[in-house]
């Protein structure tokens, strides 16, 4: 029959206008109040308040908004409050909402910043999001923010304002106005990362580096932590400038010219002086039909971390104006978020060397060794440093974690994994499903990542993995401003535990996932390596500790770069290893107007336990489950269908097709007939119905 109340929906939140109006009308000096939703710019709905002062009263719109914020949740506070002489009325004496005036927004939308904190936060929003303007009432996420940028925002606040904000605060108070109020009670910032005044004779490894070094000692050299990239370069290439530029990049970033020898079983960082570091580059001629095999062979190169630089290159010349460049970096020296930095510096250095000069970039504020020293000082070698509270959170959050997920394997897990992998590429969501997921996330004050997290957990539980689903999730780990332009291994891994007990609805599950993600992000500084030590799970070389399935938001995307006079296109690089049983990596696509344009994904799997057909079926099931979730988020997980039509037909009809023609004879008659067909058989009937025969 439709609604008979004044409930509206703004940015995914359902709002009762009468509630907001009653709060406004209750403020001192307010004689009348009205609230409406305006969409003065297409797609930008805002809640606007209008007030009429009592006789002799002077109203301050900013003070009224603050008063509303003390009573109402942030999403119900009007973006702008306008003071009018009288509310417009229609011929019947009722409020004429169409005659209410349009609000006068400040430059960035909404009112102008009213405090130093708001002005500073507006500038920080602009810097982090790359915008010319950001209004006080603009939501960080509506302006294009996401989890990684939220971490960068918190880092910028730490440096600029000297305050420590949890990432959770950005999700729960996403506007400048709301975040400024949170800043009033924020703790002082922790010690910033700066260049070490003095370095010890033996530089320690970071916690993440320590784990990769240990795994290499345990399993021997391998390719599982190789990071290969390949590009086709079309145009006249200056090979000498390119190789010199690679040396320049290694000279700029210490992590790329660091070896990892050991003394008495204890590894340390041996940093090669910048003038002495030479990145190995193999330059050979090749034919186009050979490139697939040559790229795969390069990706399978095994580094000797104790005596080699963790970066090397191959340049295959197909013709004078056609080359393929393969760069291989070991994960101990870089992470996915490092690659745009590395390639950006390589392009700048190539341009300079091609012009006959050294690159003129400014010195970096810190190097990776400074970060390793700072990290150990911050956490403490015994876990009792500034992050001791975070360690205790994880100890409680992951208590009783299942040792291993029961995944739908095609064969038993081998005792010694080969670590070979492959992947299935697929479209996880078309633009329509992507938009529906974004809307569902907004309605639950969540993100698309959280919705996909809930979807993957729901799929695994419907496939028999139980109701306690731990997923590994990588986070950038670049929580300090000084490392944003630095190549190195900063990525950390969080273990996010999804609770699917009690057969919740998808909406309820999304709420649980949201709480888990936000709580974990507030404690993301504890290295995964330290977490494994603290929790001390049952170890097995056959499986990854704490989790076996990873969910990765690959929002950083591919690396787009350019060289003067060259056209550069990415070349496919085959998967040569799988670090986990299953990894769902996804990337959200956006149209020119920022609208959802689909989600591209891949499922990387360990070939030891999975066949490609099984993983492809999992991909189809996930998309189908998500379609059901957005159609009815109030549906319980047990009601979700994960079978294809062919599987349902096999289960209900083909495998159940047990109808047989039954002759109208007795069992004894059938027995006699069978005996008659068996020469030398004997039938005995005695004391009831004992029938037997001997051939």
XYZ file of C-alpha atoms in Angstrom:
695
model
C 0.000 0.000 0.000
C 3.044 2.266 0.268
C 4.321 4.301 3.184
C 2.140 6.722 5.100
C 4.989 8.133 7.182
C 7.854 10.487 6.309
C 10.615 7.874 6.270
C 13.294 8.539 3.660
C 16.512 6.858 2.612
C 19.798 8.776 2.379
C 23.096 7.039 1.508
C 21.675 3.696 2.554
C 20.236 4.891 5.898
C 16.523 4.951 6.607
C 15.618 8.179 8.377
C 12.350 9.328 9.945
C 12.198 13.058 9.205
C 9.859 13.656 12.145
C 12.525 12.432 14.584
C 15.043 14.964 13.271
C 12.460 17.743 13.241
C 11.487 17.064 16.872
C 15.122 17.259 17.990
C 15.621 20.534 16.125
C 12.399 22.019 17.479
C 13.445 21.155 21.038
C 16.571 23.353 20.909
C 16.601 26.645 22.765
C 15.413 29.579 20.679
C 13.797 27.448 17.938
C 10.115 28.260 17.312
C 9.577 26.009 14.283
C 11.625 23.367 12.468
C 11.369 21.417 9.232
C 13.640 18.832 7.647
C 13.706 17.552 4.081
C 15.947 15.630 1.695
C 17.279 17.596 -1.261
C 19.120 16.356 -4.320
C 20.451 19.616 -5.745
C 23.143 17.649 -7.586
C 22.168 14.348 -9.263
C 22.994 11.406 -7.017
C 23.921 13.618 -4.055
C 21.098 13.438 -1.520
C 21.519 15.565 1.604
C 19.462 16.082 4.711
C 18.665 19.805 5.131
C 17.204 21.461 8.228
C 15.203 24.707 8.342
C 14.507 26.595 11.576
C 12.541 29.718 12.524
C 13.861 31.542 15.614
C 11.610 32.485 18.510
C 11.029 36.189 19.121
C 14.298 37.846 20.039
C 16.378 34.666 19.612
C 19.548 34.464 17.504
C 20.294 30.987 16.153
C 23.738 29.608 15.306
C 23.433 26.830 12.655
C 26.764 25.264 13.690
C 25.692 25.123 17.338
C 22.369 23.592 16.334
C 24.162 20.877 14.336
C 26.414 20.102 17.290
C 23.350 19.854 19.529
C 21.707 17.450 17.087
C 24.911 15.386 16.975
C 24.717 14.859 20.739
C 21.271 13.286 20.384
C 21.128 11.778 16.898
C 23.450 9.378 15.062
C 25.728 11.087 12.561
C 23.735 10.088 9.494
C 20.611 11.822 10.896
C 22.310 15.161 11.523
C 21.355 17.663 8.788
C 24.193 18.537 6.435
C 23.099 22.177 6.529
C 20.732 24.086 8.826
C 19.218 27.263 7.408
C 17.605 30.009 9.493
C 14.411 31.426 7.939
C 12.075 34.222 8.939
C 9.104 31.890 8.459
C 8.359 28.492 6.976
C 6.558 28.674 3.595
C 2.969 27.439 3.661
C 0.660 26.324 0.875
C -2.966 27.387 0.351
C -4.135 24.860 2.948
C -1.827 26.286 5.595
C 0.514 23.266 5.506
C 4.275 23.310 5.027
C 5.146 23.845 1.374
C 8.340 21.780 1.109
C 8.823 22.679 -2.552
C 9.103 26.345 -1.565
C 11.899 25.756 0.962
C 15.038 27.474 -0.367
C 18.069 25.606 -1.657
C 20.941 25.594 0.855
C 23.992 27.758 0.303
C 26.829 25.227 0.355
C 30.431 26.115 1.048
C 33.009 25.454 -1.680
C 33.388 21.739 -0.945
C 29.708 21.118 -0.279
C 27.931 21.743 3.023
C 28.900 24.438 5.502
C 32.387 25.897 5.744
C 34.802 24.450 8.347
C 34.239 26.153 11.697
C 37.242 24.982 13.757
C 40.984 24.493 13.184
C 40.467 20.716 13.406
C 37.794 20.798 10.694
C 39.972 22.939 8.443
C 42.908 20.560 8.910
C 40.735 17.504 8.258
C 39.304 19.057 5.075
C 42.857 19.501 3.798
C 43.774 15.942 4.795
C 40.692 14.562 3.000
C 41.737 16.470 -0.124
C 45.345 15.214 0.048
C 44.495 11.571 0.681
C 41.673 11.421 -1.881
C 43.401 13.597 -4.498
C 40.548 16.120 -4.605
C 40.478 19.864 -5.116
C 37.787 20.316 -2.469
C 36.242 18.333 0.373
C 33.292 19.616 2.354
C 32.726 19.330 6.069
C 29.666 17.121 5.523
C 31.122 14.949 2.753
C 31.554 11.276 3.603
C 35.076 9.958 3.121
C 33.720 6.839 1.415
C 31.253 8.702 -0.794
C 34.219 10.717 -2.073
C 36.024 7.536 -3.162
C 37.718 6.417 0.042
C 38.304 2.773 0.934
C 40.073 0.750 3.630
C 43.600 1.376 2.341
C 43.007 5.113 2.009
C 41.403 5.136 5.462
C 44.676 3.795 6.840
C 46.537 6.540 5.014
C 44.091 9.119 6.395
C 44.742 7.945 9.951
C 48.476 8.117 9.282
C 48.192 11.672 7.935
C 46.153 12.707 10.993
C 48.858 11.244 13.221
C 51.568 13.319 11.555
C 49.590 16.525 11.036
C 47.525 16.720 14.215
C 49.529 14.534 16.594
C 46.486 12.399 17.426
C 45.963 8.640 17.314
C 42.727 7.669 15.542
C 41.671 4.049 14.989
C 40.672 3.162 11.432
C 37.317 2.199 12.896
C 36.656 5.886 13.671
C 36.774 6.704 9.946
C 34.124 4.068 9.215
C 31.846 5.115 12.046
C 32.374 8.901 11.655
C 33.191 9.329 7.941
C 32.594 13.088 7.626
C 34.997 15.865 8.570
C 32.502 17.255 11.076
C 31.990 13.922 12.832
C 35.679 13.008 12.794
C 36.607 16.398 14.250
C 34.419 15.633 17.268
C 36.178 12.274 17.719
C 39.544 14.054 17.633
C 38.630 15.962 20.777
C 39.035 12.796 22.853
C 41.734 11.087 20.808
C 44.928 9.839 22.426
C 48.311 11.355 21.648
C 50.047 9.897 18.613
C 52.545 7.091 19.067
C 56.216 7.747 18.264
C 56.573 8.474 14.530
C 58.912 6.585 12.236
C 62.084 8.595 11.653
C 65.542 7.853 10.350
C 67.510 5.980 13.018
C 70.112 8.174 14.722
C 72.523 5.230 14.879
C 72.261 1.779 13.350
C 73.586 -1.355 15.051
C 76.405 -3.242 13.399
C 73.988 -6.066 12.541
C 70.659 -4.780 11.241
C 67.730 -6.989 12.315
C 65.072 -8.153 9.903
C 61.506 -6.943 10.223
C 59.090 -9.532 11.603
C 57.693 -10.264 8.138
C 61.180 -10.653 6.668
C 62.106 -12.979 9.530
C 59.235 -15.304 8.662
C 60.071 -15.445 4.937
C 63.723 -16.103 5.750
C 62.731 -18.918 8.131
C 60.438 -20.509 5.532
C 63.267 -20.527 3.001
C 65.520 -22.268 5.522
C 62.771 -24.780 6.353
C 61.616 -25.628 2.813
C 64.722 -24.645 0.875
C 64.872 -22.074 -1.944
C 61.685 -21.905 -3.979
C 59.420 -19.696 -6.058
C 56.394 -19.352 -3.777
C 57.392 -15.813 -2.713
C 58.470 -14.610 -6.157
C 56.737 -11.478 -7.498
C 57.046 -11.505 -11.312
C 55.773 -8.802 -13.690
C 56.117 -8.589 -17.467
C 55.458 -5.876 -20.049
C 55.747 -5.562 -23.825
C 57.635 -2.392 -24.817
C 56.859 -1.158 -28.319
C 59.090 1.581 -29.706
C 62.763 2.478 -29.733
C 64.186 1.384 -26.379
C 67.418 2.724 -24.867
C 68.653 -0.498 -23.244
C 71.593 1.162 -21.487
C 69.291 3.791 -19.971
C 66.907 1.077 -18.749
C 69.591 -0.981 -17.019
C 71.097 2.166 -15.485
C 67.635 3.193 -14.283
C 67.197 -0.142 -12.505
C 70.458 0.500 -10.658
C 69.192 3.979 -9.774
C 65.994 2.535 -8.291
C 67.980 0.022 -6.245
C 70.196 2.871 -5.084
C 67.120 4.833 -3.962
C 65.465 1.962 -2.043
C 67.692 0.026 0.353
C 65.370 -2.988 0.399
C 66.252 -3.698 -3.257
C 69.974 -3.849 -2.497
C 69.817 -5.883 0.692
C 71.085 -9.427 1.167
C 70.219 -11.681 4.088
C 73.211 -13.649 5.345
C 73.176 -15.255 8.792
C 75.608 -15.597 11.655
C 75.114 -18.468 14.064
C 71.659 -19.124 12.631
C 70.570 -15.503 13.136
C 69.859 -13.554 9.909
C 70.650 -9.887 9.439
C 70.280 -7.251 6.729
C 73.426 -6.603 4.712
C 72.797 -3.401 2.748
C 74.996 -2.896 -0.326
C 76.147 0.737 -0.775
C 74.150 2.435 -3.547
C 77.110 2.981 -5.844
C 78.054 -0.702 -5.713
C 74.629 -2.298 -6.237
C 74.036 -3.623 -9.744
C 70.703 -5.194 -10.620
C 71.308 -8.294 -12.784
C 69.631 -7.879 -16.176
C 69.780 -10.585 -18.849
C 69.477 -9.152 -22.382
C 68.766 -11.720 -25.123
C 66.965 -12.041 -28.438
C 63.821 -14.159 -28.650
C 60.843 -15.029 -30.855
C 57.260 -14.138 -30.004
C 56.171 -17.763 -29.860
C 58.791 -18.422 -27.168
C 57.648 -15.678 -24.786
C 55.197 -17.743 -22.727
C 57.868 -20.269 -21.800
C 60.575 -17.640 -21.296
C 58.387 -15.576 -18.948
C 57.458 -18.673 -16.960
C 61.117 -19.717 -16.698
C 62.046 -16.248 -15.444
C 59.211 -16.344 -12.884
C 60.571 -19.666 -11.589
C 64.021 -18.283 -10.840
C 65.138 -19.215 -7.309
C 66.885 -16.443 -5.371
C 69.763 -17.094 -3.013
C 68.834 -14.468 -0.439
C 72.169 -14.718 1.353
C 74.259 -13.706 -1.645
C 71.977 -12.133 -4.298
C 70.027 -8.923 -4.624
C 66.266 -9.631 -4.357
C 65.604 -7.949 -7.723
C 66.594 -8.981 -11.228
C 65.399 -8.481 -14.784
C 65.221 -10.090 -18.216
C 64.950 -8.084 -21.433
C 63.927 -10.134 -24.470
C 64.416 -8.402 -27.828
C 61.876 -9.496 -30.420
C 62.832 -6.837 -32.980
C 64.556 -3.444 -32.947
C 61.319 -1.798 -31.746
C 59.707 -4.666 -29.797
C 60.904 -5.913 -26.407
C 59.513 -7.790 -23.430
C 60.724 -6.786 -19.985
C 60.369 -9.190 -17.051
C 61.066 -7.949 -13.539
C 61.271 -10.428 -10.683
C 61.330 -9.272 -7.075
C 61.413 -11.455 -3.990
C 58.632 -10.738 -1.512
C 61.200 -10.241 1.252
C 62.093 -6.911 -0.392
C 58.720 -5.614 -1.592
C 54.966 -6.093 -1.495
C 52.089 -5.443 -3.892
C 51.748 -1.831 -2.760
C 55.464 -1.312 -3.499
C 55.200 -2.061 -7.194
C 53.606 1.249 -8.296
C 56.341 3.050 -6.331
C 59.097 0.944 -7.910
C 57.768 1.343 -11.453
C 57.116 5.063 -11.013
C 60.711 5.598 -9.913
C 61.967 3.381 -12.758
C 60.125 5.511 -15.340
C 61.538 8.740 -13.857
C 65.067 7.322 -13.759
C 64.817 6.051 -17.364
C 63.768 9.502 -18.565
C 66.729 11.060 -16.748
C 69.291 8.504 -18.020
C 67.938 8.842 -21.551
C 68.602 12.569 -21.235
C 72.146 11.871 -20.047
C 71.698 12.799 -16.370
C 71.118 11.187 -13.000
C 67.558 11.291 -11.606
C 67.013 14.367 -9.452
C 64.546 13.005 -6.931
C 64.520 14.182 -3.312
C 65.989 11.844 -0.668
C 63.542 9.503 1.059
C 62.808 10.399 4.700
C 63.516 6.837 5.908
C 64.748 3.509 4.594
C 63.457 0.011 5.253
C 66.100 -0.755 7.878
C 64.844 2.258 9.841
C 61.361 0.759 9.700
C 62.604 -2.646 10.960
C 64.328 -1.000 13.948
C 61.270 1.175 14.691
C 58.898 -1.792 14.427
C 60.878 -3.887 16.889
C 61.154 -0.962 19.273
C 57.406 -0.269 19.034
C 56.307 -3.873 19.549
C 59.131 -5.070 21.760
C 60.965 -8.317 21.141
C 58.928 -9.925 23.943
C 55.578 -8.587 22.752
C 55.318 -6.257 25.731
C 55.839 -2.974 23.904
C 53.334 -0.293 22.999
C 51.167 -2.850 21.186
C 50.769 -5.287 24.081
C 47.035 -4.546 24.220
C 46.678 -5.475 20.562
C 48.406 -8.810 21.204
C 45.964 -9.597 24.001
C 43.011 -8.779 21.731
C 44.178 -11.313 19.160
C 44.841 -13.920 21.828
C 41.182 -13.731 22.867
C 39.685 -13.206 19.400
C 41.357 -16.312 17.943
C 41.125 -18.639 20.954
C 39.955 -22.095 19.914
C 40.406 -21.442 16.202
C 39.894 -24.582 14.074
C 43.180 -26.182 13.112
C 42.091 -26.713 9.506
C 39.072 -25.869 7.362
C 37.216 -28.777 5.792
C 37.347 -27.591 2.190
C 35.826 -29.492 -0.770
C 39.149 -31.004 -1.867
C 39.439 -33.286 -4.883
C 42.143 -35.366 -3.166
C 43.809 -35.647 0.245
C 46.356 -33.061 1.282
C 49.924 -34.363 0.769
C 52.306 -34.405 3.731
C 54.810 -32.313 1.761
C 53.042 -29.712 -0.406
C 54.501 -28.947 -3.823
C 53.220 -25.331 -3.554
C 52.279 -25.448 -7.242
C 49.271 -23.355 -8.128
C 46.916 -22.251 -10.862
C 44.008 -19.834 -11.075
C 40.502 -19.411 -12.453
C 39.631 -15.954 -13.794
C 35.983 -14.906 -13.677
C 33.559 -11.997 -13.395
C 32.421 -12.078 -9.797
C 29.773 -9.411 -10.370
C 28.385 -7.604 -13.388
C 27.615 -3.880 -13.010
C 24.097 -4.606 -11.760
C 25.203 -7.016 -9.041
C 28.116 -4.728 -8.142
C 25.731 -1.794 -7.626
C 23.385 -3.983 -5.568
C 26.281 -5.134 -3.353
C 27.346 -1.516 -2.845
C 23.800 -0.561 -1.853
C 23.521 -3.539 0.517
C 26.823 -2.542 2.109
C 25.657 1.062 2.578
C 22.438 -0.081 4.226
C 24.520 -1.997 6.799
C 27.181 0.735 7.211
C 29.659 -1.678 5.661
C 31.846 -1.884 2.543
C 31.745 -4.058 -0.562
C 34.785 -5.896 0.823
C 32.783 -6.802 3.942
C 29.877 -7.994 1.791
C 32.225 -10.233 -0.233
C 33.805 -11.466 2.999
C 30.359 -12.475 4.257
C 29.567 -14.077 0.904
C 32.738 -16.171 0.820
C 32.257 -17.299 4.426
C 28.642 -18.229 3.677
C 29.706 -20.234 0.620
C 32.344 -22.156 2.570
C 29.920 -23.043 5.350
C 27.325 -24.212 2.787
C 30.066 -26.372 1.225
C 30.662 -28.139 4.548
C 33.480 -26.091 6.135
C 31.598 -25.565 9.418
C 30.387 -22.399 11.100
C 33.750 -21.053 12.333
C 35.465 -19.699 9.215
C 38.878 -17.983 9.574
C 40.034 -16.045 6.508
C 43.399 -14.414 5.980
C 43.196 -10.816 4.758
C 46.233 -8.762 3.677
C 46.466 -5.142 4.825
C 48.963 -2.625 3.495
C 50.678 -2.177 6.867
C 51.793 1.310 5.854
C 50.450 2.895 9.014
C 53.111 5.597 9.171
C 53.288 8.514 6.760
C 57.033 8.084 6.200
C 56.736 4.744 4.339
C 54.075 5.597 1.753
C 56.649 6.143 -1.015
C 59.047 3.422 0.093
C 59.637 0.016 -1.492
C 59.617 -2.727 1.121
C 57.715 -5.524 2.808
C 55.125 -3.715 4.933
C 52.062 -5.842 4.172
C 50.576 -7.596 7.171
C 48.024 -10.400 7.350
C 44.983 -10.290 9.601
C 43.022 -13.392 10.569
C 39.334 -12.501 10.384
C 37.092 -15.041 12.039
C 33.538 -15.244 10.699
C 30.929 -16.620 13.096
C 28.133 -18.350 11.160
C 26.576 -20.186 14.113
C 22.836 -20.052 14.710
C 21.927 -19.966 11.015
C 21.944 -16.137 10.733
C 20.433 -14.156 7.908
C 22.870 -12.703 5.414
C 22.226 -9.238 6.849
C 23.057 -10.499 10.352
C 26.205 -12.168 9.057
C 27.245 -8.938 7.344
C 26.836 -7.132 10.668
C 29.040 -9.712 12.406
C 31.665 -9.440 9.680
C 31.629 -5.638 9.886
C 32.284 -5.714 13.635
C 35.111 -8.219 13.187
C 36.774 -6.243 10.385
C 36.642 -2.914 12.211
C 37.922 -4.416 15.470
C 40.761 -6.151 13.631
C 41.785 -3.062 11.673
C 42.164 -1.172 14.948
C 44.757 -3.818 15.962
C 46.463 -4.352 12.625
C 49.967 -3.447 13.818
C 50.695 -6.846 15.384
C 52.725 -8.770 12.779
C 51.233 -12.069 11.678
C 54.539 -13.704 12.538
C 54.242 -12.578 16.159
C 50.617 -13.743 16.193
C 51.662 -17.279 15.237
C 54.240 -17.268 18.036
C 51.728 -16.041 20.618
C 48.889 -18.415 19.647
C 51.243 -21.355 18.993
C 48.803 -23.417 16.893
C 49.390 -27.061 16.012
C 52.017 -26.836 13.282
C 52.126 -28.868 10.101
C 54.336 -28.348 7.050
C 51.362 -29.443 4.940
C 49.155 -26.406 5.640
C 49.328 -22.707 6.446
C 48.924 -21.873 10.143
C 45.735 -20.181 11.461
C 44.005 -20.038 8.057
C 44.063 -21.761 4.683
C 41.827 -19.428 2.646
C 42.695 -15.816 1.830
C 40.496 -12.947 0.671
C 42.413 -10.120 -1.022
C 41.078 -6.772 -2.191
C 43.462 -6.010 -5.034
C 42.304 -2.431 -5.348
C 45.848 -1.295 -6.126
C 45.257 -2.948 -9.516
C 47.882 -3.348 -12.173
C 50.850 -1.087 -12.663
C 50.315 1.412 -15.484
C 53.413 3.285 -16.543
C 54.937 5.024 -19.499
C 58.360 5.600 -21.024
C 59.083 8.351 -23.539
C 58.460 7.185 -27.095
C 57.195 3.780 -25.930
C 53.857 1.992 -25.771
C 53.704 -0.371 -22.796
C 51.225 -3.223 -22.353
C 51.158 -5.871 -19.650
C 52.090 -9.431 -20.562
C 50.408 -12.387 -18.813
C 52.503 -14.083 -16.158
C 51.498 -17.662 -15.276
C 50.845 -18.621 -11.678
C 53.742 -20.760 -10.578
C 52.918 -21.133 -6.878
C 50.037 -21.100 -4.401
C 50.748 -19.872 -0.879
C 47.349 -21.024 0.420
C 44.793 -23.689 -0.416
C 42.507 -21.052 -1.918
C 42.773 -17.296 -2.507
C 39.964 -15.084 -3.757
C 41.423 -11.904 -5.209
C 39.102 -9.241 -6.563
C 39.173 -5.766 -8.020
C 36.229 -3.373 -8.257
C 35.831 -1.557 -11.569
C 34.347 1.925 -11.845
C 32.849 3.852 -14.721
C 33.918 7.347 -15.712
C 31.287 8.705 -13.345
C 32.516 6.525 -10.472
C 29.505 4.193 -10.675
C 30.002 0.446 -10.033
C 31.026 -1.241 -13.284
C 31.578 -4.827 -12.143
C 33.974 -6.878 -10.026
C 36.721 -8.901 -11.695
C 38.157 -11.749 -9.675
C 40.375 -14.800 -9.675
C 40.515 -17.899 -7.510
C 44.082 -19.052 -7.029
C 44.281 -22.643 -5.820
C 46.796 -25.272 -4.786
C 46.873 -27.952 -7.466
C 47.862 -30.504 -4.811
C 44.278 -30.582 -3.532
C 42.029 -28.918 -6.139
C 41.118 -29.486 -9.779
C 40.359 -26.493 -11.968
C 36.784 -27.661 -12.591
C 36.042 -27.737 -8.853
C 37.365 -24.218 -8.362
C 35.467 -22.918 -11.400
C 32.288 -24.372 -9.870
C 33.071 -22.577 -6.583
C 33.361 -19.306 -8.516
C 29.931 -19.852 -10.087
C 28.411 -20.754 -6.716
C 29.786 -17.586 -5.111
C 28.237 -15.328 -7.741
C 24.927 -17.171 -7.469
C 24.950 -16.895 -3.666
C 25.655 -13.152 -3.821
C 22.735 -12.640 -6.204
C 20.451 -14.346 -3.692
C 21.908 -12.261 -0.846
C 21.229 -8.884 -2.458
C 17.753 -10.019 -3.499
C 16.819 -10.990 0.073
C 19.401 -10.197 2.807
C 16.835 -11.361 5.390
C 17.144 -14.923 4.126
C 18.834 -17.435 6.441
C 22.046 -19.074 5.254
C 20.509 -22.554 5.291
C 18.022 -21.351 2.677
C 20.670 -20.272 0.160
C 20.960 -22.500 -2.891
C 24.495 -23.358 -4.001
C 23.627 -26.070 -6.531
C 23.626 -25.597 -10.271
C 20.600 -26.768 -12.224
C 22.602 -29.730 -13.564
C 23.675 -30.753 -10.044
C 20.109 -30.457 -8.765
C 18.884 -32.627 -11.659
C 21.527 -35.258 -10.886
C 20.724 -35.332 -7.179
C 16.947 -35.356 -7.409
C 16.326 -37.204 -10.644
C 19.320 -38.989 -12.185
C 20.870 -40.469 -9.015
C 17.429 -41.084 -7.560
C 16.175 -42.914 -10.635
C 15.901 -46.313 -8.889
C 12.728 -47.574 -10.554
C 13.075 -51.175 -11.723
C 10.704 -53.714 -13.299
C 9.803 -56.286 -10.591
C 8.567 -59.712 -11.799
C 5.521 -61.259 -10.050
C 7.399 -64.203 -8.498
C 8.631 -65.085 -5.005
C 12.210 -64.903 -3.769
C 12.316 -68.682 -3.512
C 11.291 -69.018 -7.159
C 13.971 -66.549 -8.200
C 16.508 -68.552 -6.174
C 15.516 -71.802 -7.815
C 15.808 -70.164 -11.215
C 19.304 -68.916 -10.378
C 20.354 -72.337 -9.060
C 19.092 -73.960 -12.231
C 21.445 -71.734 -14.217
C 24.430 -72.746 -12.026
C 25.635 -76.300 -12.858
C 26.516 -78.446 -9.827
C 24.619 -76.245 -7.387
C 22.648 -77.575 -4.410
C 19.621 -75.913 -2.812
C 18.544 -76.804 0.732
C 15.328 -75.740 2.426
C 15.218 -76.711 6.071
C 13.774 -75.359 9.304
C 12.350 -72.244 7.742
C 13.862 -70.394 4.784
C 17.591 -71.068 4.572
C 18.562 -70.977 0.902
C 22.061 -71.634 -0.378
C 23.872 -73.153 -3.263
C 27.380 -74.344 -4.066
C 28.900 -74.207 -7.478
